[in-house]
Amino acid sequence: MEYVYAAMLLNKAGKDVSADALTKTLSAAGVSVDEARVKATAAALADVDINKVIEETQLASASASAAPAASADTAEESPAEEKQEKQEASEEDVSEGLGALFG
C-alpha cells in the first residue's frame, strides 16, 4: 500500500509518478524499497489519471453509503410488523387450543 500512497502523494504535489520519484518518496519515508514493485507501480499508473480515479471512487462510496440507509428504514419497519404477526398468531393458537379441548 505504501507504493500507492507514495504515488498519491506525488500526484497531490503535482509531481510526475515515475519510478525514480517513487523511490525517493519511499526512501524519504523510511520504507524499504523494492525496485521491482516500484517499476510495476510506475508502469501500472503511467496511463492512469489519479485525480479522476479518486473522484470516481468518492462518488461510488457516497452512493454506496446512501444505500444502507434506505435498508435501515425497511429494517425498522420489519420488527413492528413481525411483532403484530406474532401477536395475531398467538391469539389464533389460543383459540385453536381451546377449541380442541371441547372437541
Short mmCIF file of C-alpha atoms in Angstrom, two decimals:
data_model
loop_
_atom_site.label_atom_id
_atom_site.label_comp_id
_atom_site.label_asym_id
_atom_site.label_seq_id
_atom_site.Cartn_x
_atom_site.Cartn_y
_atom_site.Cartn_z
CA MET A 1 0.00 0.00 0.00
CA GLU A 2 2.86 2.38 0.68
CA TYR A 3 3.67 2.38 -3.05
CA VAL A 4 0.15 3.55 -3.85
CA TYR A 5 0.32 6.12 -1.05
CA ALA A 6 3.60 7.43 -2.44
CA ALA A 7 2.03 7.72 -5.90
CA MET A 8 -0.95 9.60 -4.46
CA LEU A 9 1.37 11.92 -2.54
CA LEU A 10 3.38 12.67 -5.68
CA ASN A 11 0.18 13.27 -7.63
CA LYS A 12 -1.16 15.62 -4.95
CA ALA A 13 2.12 17.56 -5.04
CA GLY A 14 1.82 17.87 -8.82
CA LYS A 15 4.88 15.70 -9.45
CA ASP A 16 5.32 13.01 -12.08
CA VAL A 17 4.69 9.49 -10.77
CA SER A 18 7.88 7.89 -12.05
CA ALA A 19 9.97 5.04 -10.69
CA ASP A 20 12.66 7.49 -9.58
CA ALA A 21 10.16 9.78 -7.82
CA LEU A 22 8.50 6.81 -6.11
CA THR A 23 11.88 5.51 -4.92
CA LYS A 24 12.85 8.89 -3.49
CA THR A 25 9.49 9.35 -1.77
CA LEU A 26 9.51 5.88 -0.24
CA SER A 27 13.12 6.24 0.89
CA ALA A 28 12.34 9.60 2.49
CA ALA A 29 9.53 7.92 4.42
CA GLY A 30 11.89 5.23 5.67
CA VAL A 31 10.31 2.43 3.65
CA SER A 32 12.50 -0.41 2.39
CA VAL A 33 12.20 -0.03 -1.38
CA ASP A 34 11.68 -3.00 -3.70
CA GLU A 35 12.73 -1.82 -7.17
CA ALA A 36 10.53 -4.39 -8.92
CA ARG A 37 7.45 -3.14 -7.08
CA VAL A 38 8.43 0.47 -7.79
CA LYS A 39 8.75 -0.24 -11.51
CA ALA A 40 5.49 -2.21 -11.56
CA THR A 41 3.63 0.57 -9.74
CA ALA A 42 5.03 3.26 -12.03
CA ALA A 43 4.17 1.21 -15.12
CA ALA A 44 0.65 0.45 -13.88
CA LEU A 45 -0.04 4.12 -13.15
CA ALA A 46 1.59 5.51 -16.31
CA ASP A 47 -1.70 5.98 -18.19
CA VAL A 48 -3.97 6.48 -15.16
CA ASP A 49 -5.49 9.84 -14.25
CA ILE A 50 -5.21 9.50 -10.47
CA ASN A 51 -7.42 12.53 -9.79
CA LYS A 52 -10.21 11.06 -11.91
CA VAL A 53 -9.94 7.69 -10.16
CA ILE A 54 -10.11 9.35 -6.74
CA GLU A 55 -13.15 11.38 -7.79
CA GLU A 56 -14.95 8.31 -9.16
CA THR A 57 -14.17 6.37 -6.01
CA GLN A 58 -15.56 9.12 -3.82
CA LEU A 59 -18.77 9.20 -5.86
CA ALA A 60 -19.11 5.43 -5.71
CA SER A 61 -18.56 5.29 -1.96
CA ALA A 62 -21.04 8.13 -1.41
CA SER A 63 -23.75 6.29 -3.32
CA ALA A 64 -22.90 3.03 -1.56
CA SER A 65 -23.21 4.77 1.79
CA ALA A 66 -26.68 6.01 0.89
CA ALA A 67 -27.98 2.54 0.03
CA PRO A 68 -27.70 1.02 3.51
CA ALA A 69 -29.59 3.98 4.95
CA ALA A 70 -32.60 3.02 2.87
CA SER A 71 -32.29 -0.57 4.05
CA ALA A 72 -32.18 0.60 7.66
CA ASP A 73 -35.59 2.24 7.24
CA THR A 74 -37.01 -1.03 5.98
CA ALA A 75 -35.41 -2.91 8.85
CA GLU A 76 -37.00 -0.54 11.34
CA GLU A 77 -40.46 -1.30 9.98
CA SER A 78 -39.99 -5.06 9.98
CA PRO A 79 -39.80 -5.67 13.76
CA ALA A 80 -43.12 -3.87 14.30
CA GLU A 81 -44.76 -5.93 11.60
CA GLU A 82 -43.26 -9.13 13.00
CA LYS A 83 -44.50 -8.28 16.49
CA GLN A 84 -48.03 -7.76 15.17
CA GLU A 85 -47.89 -11.03 13.22
CA LYS A 86 -46.65 -12.94 16.29
CA GLN A 87 -49.44 -11.48 18.41
CA GLU A 88 -52.07 -12.49 15.84
CA ALA A 89 -50.55 -15.95 15.57
CA SER A 90 -50.54 -16.46 19.33
CA GLU A 91 -54.22 -15.41 19.57
CA GLU A 92 -55.09 -17.95 16.87
CA ASP A 93 -53.12 -20.65 18.69
CA VAL A 94 -55.05 -19.94 21.89
CA SER A 95 -58.39 -20.13 20.04
CA GLU A 96 -57.44 -23.40 18.38
CA GLY A 97 -56.19 -24.82 21.65
CA LEU A 98 -59.45 -24.06 23.46
CA GLY A 99 -61.49 -25.48 20.61
CA ALA A 100 -59.55 -28.71 20.81
CA LEU A 101 -60.42 -29.02 24.50
CA PHE A 102 -64.14 -29.06 23.77
CA GLY A 103 -63.86 -31.33 20.77
#
